[in-house]
Coordinates of C-alpha atoms and ligand atoms in Angstrom, one line a residue:
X1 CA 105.8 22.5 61.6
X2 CA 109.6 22.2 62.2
X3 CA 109.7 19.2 64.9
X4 CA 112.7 19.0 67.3
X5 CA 114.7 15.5 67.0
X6 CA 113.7 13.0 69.7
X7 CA 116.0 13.2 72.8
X8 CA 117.9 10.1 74.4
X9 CA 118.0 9.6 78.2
X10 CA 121.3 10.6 77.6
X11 CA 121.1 13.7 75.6
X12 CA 118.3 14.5 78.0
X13 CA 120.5 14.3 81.1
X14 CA 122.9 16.9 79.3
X15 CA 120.7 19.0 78.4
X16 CA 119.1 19.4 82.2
X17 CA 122.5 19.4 83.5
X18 CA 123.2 22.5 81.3
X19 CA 120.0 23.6 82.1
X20 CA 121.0 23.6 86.5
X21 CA 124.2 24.9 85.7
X22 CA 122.9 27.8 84.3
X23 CA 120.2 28.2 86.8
X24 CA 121.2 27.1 90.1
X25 CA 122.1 30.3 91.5
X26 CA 118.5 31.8 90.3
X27 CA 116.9 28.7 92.0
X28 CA 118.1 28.8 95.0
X29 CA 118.0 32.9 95.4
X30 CA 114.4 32.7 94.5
X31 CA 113.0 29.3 95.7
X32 CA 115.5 27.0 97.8
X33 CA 116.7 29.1 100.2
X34 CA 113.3 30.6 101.2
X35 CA 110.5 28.7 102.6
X36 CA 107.9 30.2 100.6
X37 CA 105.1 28.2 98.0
X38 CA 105.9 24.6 97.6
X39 CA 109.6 24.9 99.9
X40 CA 107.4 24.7 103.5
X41 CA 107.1 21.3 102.6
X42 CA 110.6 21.1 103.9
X43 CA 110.4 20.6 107.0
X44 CA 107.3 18.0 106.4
X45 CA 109.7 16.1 104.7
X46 CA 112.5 15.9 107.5
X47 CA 109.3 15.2 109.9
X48 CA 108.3 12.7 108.1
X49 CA 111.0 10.7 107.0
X50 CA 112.0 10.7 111.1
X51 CA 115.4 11.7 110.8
X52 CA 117.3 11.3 114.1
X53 CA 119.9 12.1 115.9
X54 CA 123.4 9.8 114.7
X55 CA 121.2 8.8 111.5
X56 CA 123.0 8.4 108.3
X57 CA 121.3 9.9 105.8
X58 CA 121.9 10.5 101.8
X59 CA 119.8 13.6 100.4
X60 CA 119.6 12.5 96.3
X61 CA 119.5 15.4 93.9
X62 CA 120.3 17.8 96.9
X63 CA 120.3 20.7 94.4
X64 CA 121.8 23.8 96.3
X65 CA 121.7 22.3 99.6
X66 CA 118.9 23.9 101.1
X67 CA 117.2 20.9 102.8
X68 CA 120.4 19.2 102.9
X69 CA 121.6 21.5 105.7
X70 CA 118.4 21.3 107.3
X71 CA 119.1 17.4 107.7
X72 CA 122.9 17.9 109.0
X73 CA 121.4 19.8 111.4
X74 CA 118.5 17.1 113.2
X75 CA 121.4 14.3 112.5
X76 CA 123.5 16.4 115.0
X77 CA 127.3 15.5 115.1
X78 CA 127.1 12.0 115.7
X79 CA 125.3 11.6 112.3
X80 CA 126.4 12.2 108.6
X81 CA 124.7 13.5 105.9
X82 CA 125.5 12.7 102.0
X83 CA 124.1 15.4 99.1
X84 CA 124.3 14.1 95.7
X85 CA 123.4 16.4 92.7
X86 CA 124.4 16.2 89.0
X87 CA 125.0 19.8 88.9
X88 CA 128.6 21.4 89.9
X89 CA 127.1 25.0 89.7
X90 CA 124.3 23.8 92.5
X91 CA 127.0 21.7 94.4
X92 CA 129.4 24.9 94.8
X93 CA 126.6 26.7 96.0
X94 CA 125.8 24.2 98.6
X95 CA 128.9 23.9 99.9
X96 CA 129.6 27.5 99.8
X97 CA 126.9 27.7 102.5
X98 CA 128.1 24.8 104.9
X99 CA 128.9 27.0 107.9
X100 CA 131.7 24.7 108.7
X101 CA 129.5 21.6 108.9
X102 CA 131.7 18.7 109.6
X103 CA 128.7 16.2 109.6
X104 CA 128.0 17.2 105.9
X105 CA 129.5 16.0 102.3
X106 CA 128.4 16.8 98.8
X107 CA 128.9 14.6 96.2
X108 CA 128.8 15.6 92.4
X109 CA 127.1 12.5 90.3
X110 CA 124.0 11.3 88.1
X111 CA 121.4 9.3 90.5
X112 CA 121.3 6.8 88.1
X113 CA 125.2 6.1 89.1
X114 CA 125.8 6.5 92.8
X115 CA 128.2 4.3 94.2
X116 CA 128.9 4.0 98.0
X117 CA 130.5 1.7 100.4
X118 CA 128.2 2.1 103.2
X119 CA 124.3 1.9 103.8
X120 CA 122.1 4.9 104.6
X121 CA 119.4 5.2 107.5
X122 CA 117.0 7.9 105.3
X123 CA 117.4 8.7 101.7
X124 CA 115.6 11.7 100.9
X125 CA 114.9 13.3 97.1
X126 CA 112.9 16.7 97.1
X127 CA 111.2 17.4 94.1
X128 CA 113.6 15.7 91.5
X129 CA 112.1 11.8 90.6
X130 CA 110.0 13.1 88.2
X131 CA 113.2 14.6 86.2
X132 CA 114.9 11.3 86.4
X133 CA 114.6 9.5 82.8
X134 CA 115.2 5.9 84.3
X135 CA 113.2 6.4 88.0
X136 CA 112.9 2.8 88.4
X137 CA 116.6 2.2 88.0
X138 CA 117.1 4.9 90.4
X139 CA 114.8 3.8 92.9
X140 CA 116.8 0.3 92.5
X141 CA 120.0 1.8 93.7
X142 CA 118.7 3.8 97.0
X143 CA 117.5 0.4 97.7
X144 CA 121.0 -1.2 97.6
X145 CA 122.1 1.7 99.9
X146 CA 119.1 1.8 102.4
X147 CA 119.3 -0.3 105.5
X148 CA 116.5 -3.0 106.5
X149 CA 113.9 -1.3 107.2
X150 CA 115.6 2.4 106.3
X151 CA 113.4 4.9 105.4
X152 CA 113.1 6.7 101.7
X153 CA 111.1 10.4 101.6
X154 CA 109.8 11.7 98.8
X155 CA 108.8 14.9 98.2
X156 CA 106.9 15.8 94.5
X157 CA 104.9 18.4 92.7
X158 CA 100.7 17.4 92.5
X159 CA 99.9 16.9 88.6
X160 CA 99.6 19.9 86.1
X161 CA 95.8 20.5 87.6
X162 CA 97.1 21.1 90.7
X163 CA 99.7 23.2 90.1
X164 CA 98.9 26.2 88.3
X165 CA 101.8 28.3 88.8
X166 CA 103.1 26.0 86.2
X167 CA 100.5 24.9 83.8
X168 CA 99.0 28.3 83.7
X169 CA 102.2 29.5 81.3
X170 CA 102.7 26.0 80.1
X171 CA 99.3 24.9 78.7
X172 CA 99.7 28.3 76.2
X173 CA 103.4 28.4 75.3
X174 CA 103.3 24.4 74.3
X175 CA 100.7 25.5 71.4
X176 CA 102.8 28.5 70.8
X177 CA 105.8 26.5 70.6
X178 CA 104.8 22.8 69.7
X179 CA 109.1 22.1 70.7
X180 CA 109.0 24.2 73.8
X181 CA 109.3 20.9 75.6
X182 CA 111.3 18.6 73.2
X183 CA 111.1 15.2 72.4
X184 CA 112.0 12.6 74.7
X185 CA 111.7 14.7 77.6
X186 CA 109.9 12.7 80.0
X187 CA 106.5 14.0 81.4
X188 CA 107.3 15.7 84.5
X189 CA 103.8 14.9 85.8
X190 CA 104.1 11.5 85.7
X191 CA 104.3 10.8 89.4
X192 CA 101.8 13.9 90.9
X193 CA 98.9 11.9 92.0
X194 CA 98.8 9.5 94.8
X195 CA 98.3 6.1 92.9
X196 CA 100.7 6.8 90.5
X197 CA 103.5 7.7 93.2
X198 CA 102.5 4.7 95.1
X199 CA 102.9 2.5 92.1
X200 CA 106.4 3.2 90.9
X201 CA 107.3 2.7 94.3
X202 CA 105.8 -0.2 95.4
X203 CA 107.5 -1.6 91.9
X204 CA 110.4 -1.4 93.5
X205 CA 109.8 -3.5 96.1
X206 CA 109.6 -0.5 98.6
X207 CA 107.2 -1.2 101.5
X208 CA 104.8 0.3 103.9
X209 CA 104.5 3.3 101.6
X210 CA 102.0 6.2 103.0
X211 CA 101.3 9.5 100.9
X212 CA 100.6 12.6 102.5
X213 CA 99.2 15.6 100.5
X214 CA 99.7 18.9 101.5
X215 CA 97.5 22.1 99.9
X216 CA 100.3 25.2 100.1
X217 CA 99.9 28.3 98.3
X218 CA 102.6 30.5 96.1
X219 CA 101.7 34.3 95.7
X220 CA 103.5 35.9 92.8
X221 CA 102.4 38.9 92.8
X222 CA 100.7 40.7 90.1
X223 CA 100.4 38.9 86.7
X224 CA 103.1 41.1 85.5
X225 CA 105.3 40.2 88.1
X226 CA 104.0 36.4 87.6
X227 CA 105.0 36.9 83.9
X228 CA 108.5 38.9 83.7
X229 CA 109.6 37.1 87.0
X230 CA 109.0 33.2 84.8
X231 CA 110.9 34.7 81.9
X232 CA 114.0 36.6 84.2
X233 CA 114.6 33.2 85.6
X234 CA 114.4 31.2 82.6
X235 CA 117.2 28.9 80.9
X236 CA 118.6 30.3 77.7
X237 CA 117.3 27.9 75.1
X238 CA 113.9 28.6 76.0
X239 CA 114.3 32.3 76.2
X240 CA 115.8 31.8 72.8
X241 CA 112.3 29.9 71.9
X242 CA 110.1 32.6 73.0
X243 CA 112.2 35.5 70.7
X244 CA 111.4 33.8 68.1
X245 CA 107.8 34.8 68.1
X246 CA 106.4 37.8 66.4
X247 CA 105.2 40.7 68.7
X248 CA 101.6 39.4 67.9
X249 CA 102.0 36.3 68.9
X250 CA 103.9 37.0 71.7
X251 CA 101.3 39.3 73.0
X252 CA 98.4 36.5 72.3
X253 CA 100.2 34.2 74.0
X254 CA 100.5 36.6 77.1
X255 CA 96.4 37.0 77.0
X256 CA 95.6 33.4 77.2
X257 CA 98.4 33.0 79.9
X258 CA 96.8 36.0 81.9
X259 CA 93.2 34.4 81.3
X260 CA 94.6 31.4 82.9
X261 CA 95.4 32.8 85.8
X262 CA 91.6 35.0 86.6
X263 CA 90.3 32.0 89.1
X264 CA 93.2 33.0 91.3
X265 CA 93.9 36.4 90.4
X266 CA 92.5 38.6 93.7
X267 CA 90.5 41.8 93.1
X268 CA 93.4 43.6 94.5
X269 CA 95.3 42.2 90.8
X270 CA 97.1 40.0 93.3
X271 CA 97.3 35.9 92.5
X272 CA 97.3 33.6 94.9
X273 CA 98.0 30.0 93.2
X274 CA 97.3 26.8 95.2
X275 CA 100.5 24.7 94.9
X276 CA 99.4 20.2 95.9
X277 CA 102.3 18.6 97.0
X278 CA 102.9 15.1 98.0
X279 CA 105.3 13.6 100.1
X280 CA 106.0 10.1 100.3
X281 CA 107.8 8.1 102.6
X282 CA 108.2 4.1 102.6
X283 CA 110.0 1.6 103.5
X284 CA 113.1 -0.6 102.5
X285 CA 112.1 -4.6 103.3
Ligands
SAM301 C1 114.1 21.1 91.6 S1 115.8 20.9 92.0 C2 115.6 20.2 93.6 C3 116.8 20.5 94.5 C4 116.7 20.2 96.0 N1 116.3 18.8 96.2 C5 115.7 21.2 96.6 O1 114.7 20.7 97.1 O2 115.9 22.4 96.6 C6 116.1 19.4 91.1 C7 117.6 19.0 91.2 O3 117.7 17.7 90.6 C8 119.0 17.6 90.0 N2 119.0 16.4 89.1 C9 118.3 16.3 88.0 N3 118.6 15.1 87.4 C10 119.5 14.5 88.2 C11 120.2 13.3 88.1 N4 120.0 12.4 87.1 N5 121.1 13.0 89.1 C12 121.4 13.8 90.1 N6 120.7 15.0 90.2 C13 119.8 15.3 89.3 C14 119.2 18.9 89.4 O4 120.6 19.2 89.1 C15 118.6 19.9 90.4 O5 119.6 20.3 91.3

């Protein structure tokens, strides 16, 4: 077996930025922008993390802006909001969608490396922690920009179990393709269950931290539809990966995909996947 060399942090931070350049505009057409599956945690986020009126507040890996906007909007005019995201392609769609918000900057940087000269009211980060190599040293610098007693709001997949829409095609493509997810990477699961959320957060000496898990579902049609619609809005490489297989393969590998998806696949052919998500908020002492 030919095994991928082992990514650095910083090899894998160009690599995903690549990887959100390429596919930002899919992302947001298909999941951002719409509050469908795991996105109507959205507003339980803003809810949560009690965003008010004249509030600063810093949105971390803002992506294409789709909560970000949500934010400038409860902060109203008196308030500011601050969008940071490592990717330009996601940033110029965010700002192409402003609607000639004054209240509302992006910002193009690595998380790891934010540097302001003022202190925040909320940070918020929707479904990115886990793709931070260094999450600790991130969670580290929102506290140096959090007020006492601001407010950080997390929002983050459940583990693979609880997410089927994705472990239903991963489980079978990682034996297909033992470098689908190279080296290095870190496991994107890490933080999907409420102890190990609360953990890396209370490590970094956030307090009063309360978990809230919501049960959403995502309904992707047919498994054909489930199928072509995860390979149309794929990154290159790993299209590239998946041509590399024979036919035969490719077709076994469909079959114990599609058998992974019969406990949710509806009589009528139609799947409806449950989708756990957690959403965190706690706060800085
Ligand atoms: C799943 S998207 C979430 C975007 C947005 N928060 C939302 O809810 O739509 C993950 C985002 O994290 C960003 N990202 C990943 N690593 C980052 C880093 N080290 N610094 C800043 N942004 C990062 C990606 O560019 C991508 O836009």
């Amino acid at each position: 077996m030919v095994r991928s060399k082992k990514f650095t942090h910083s090899e894998y931070k160009k690599r995903l930025i690549k990887t959100w350049n390429e596919i930002a505009p899919r992302y947001h057409k298909r999941w951002a922008k719409n509050n469908i599956g795991p996105f109507k945690s959205s507003s339980e986020l803003v809810k949560l993390a009690n965003i008010r009126p004249g509030h600063a507040v810093l949105d971390l890996a803002c992506g294409t802006g789709a909560i970000t906007k949500r934010i400038a909007t409860k902060v109203g005019i008196s308030g500011k909001v601050v969008g940071v995201d490592s990717s330009i392609s996601a940033i110029k769609i965010a700002k192409k969608e402003i609607n000639n918000k004054t209240n509302l900057d992006f910002v193009l940087s690595d998380a790891e490396f934010i540097k302001f000269n003022k202190k925040f009211d909320v940070v918020t980060c929707q479904y990115a922690l886990f793709f931070f190599p260094n999450a600790q040293k991130v969670l580290q610098n929102i506290r140096q920009y959090l007020k006492k007693n601001g407010t950080l709001a997390l929002t983050l997949h459940g583990n693979k179990d609880t997410v089927p829409y994705f472990s239903s095609i991963l489980d079978v493509i990682t034996k297909f393709i033992p470098d689908y997810i190279p080296q290095g990477t870190p496991n994107l699961d890490r933080f999907g269950t409420k102890d190990q959320l609360k953990k890396i957060i209370s490590q970094a000496g956030f307090a009063n931290i309360k978990v809230q898990e919501y049960a959403f579902t995502y309904r992707p049609g047919t498994f054909s539809d489930y199928w072509q619609n995860y390979l149309k809005y794929l990154a290159k490489p790993l299209k590239e990966k998946i041509k590399t297989l024979s036919i035969v393969q490719k077709q076994k590998m469909k079959n114990q995909i599609k058998q992974n998806t019969l406990p949710y696949t509806k009589k009528s052919g139609q799947i409806i996947f449950p989708w756990r998500v957690l959403v965190l908020t706690a706060k800085c002492s």
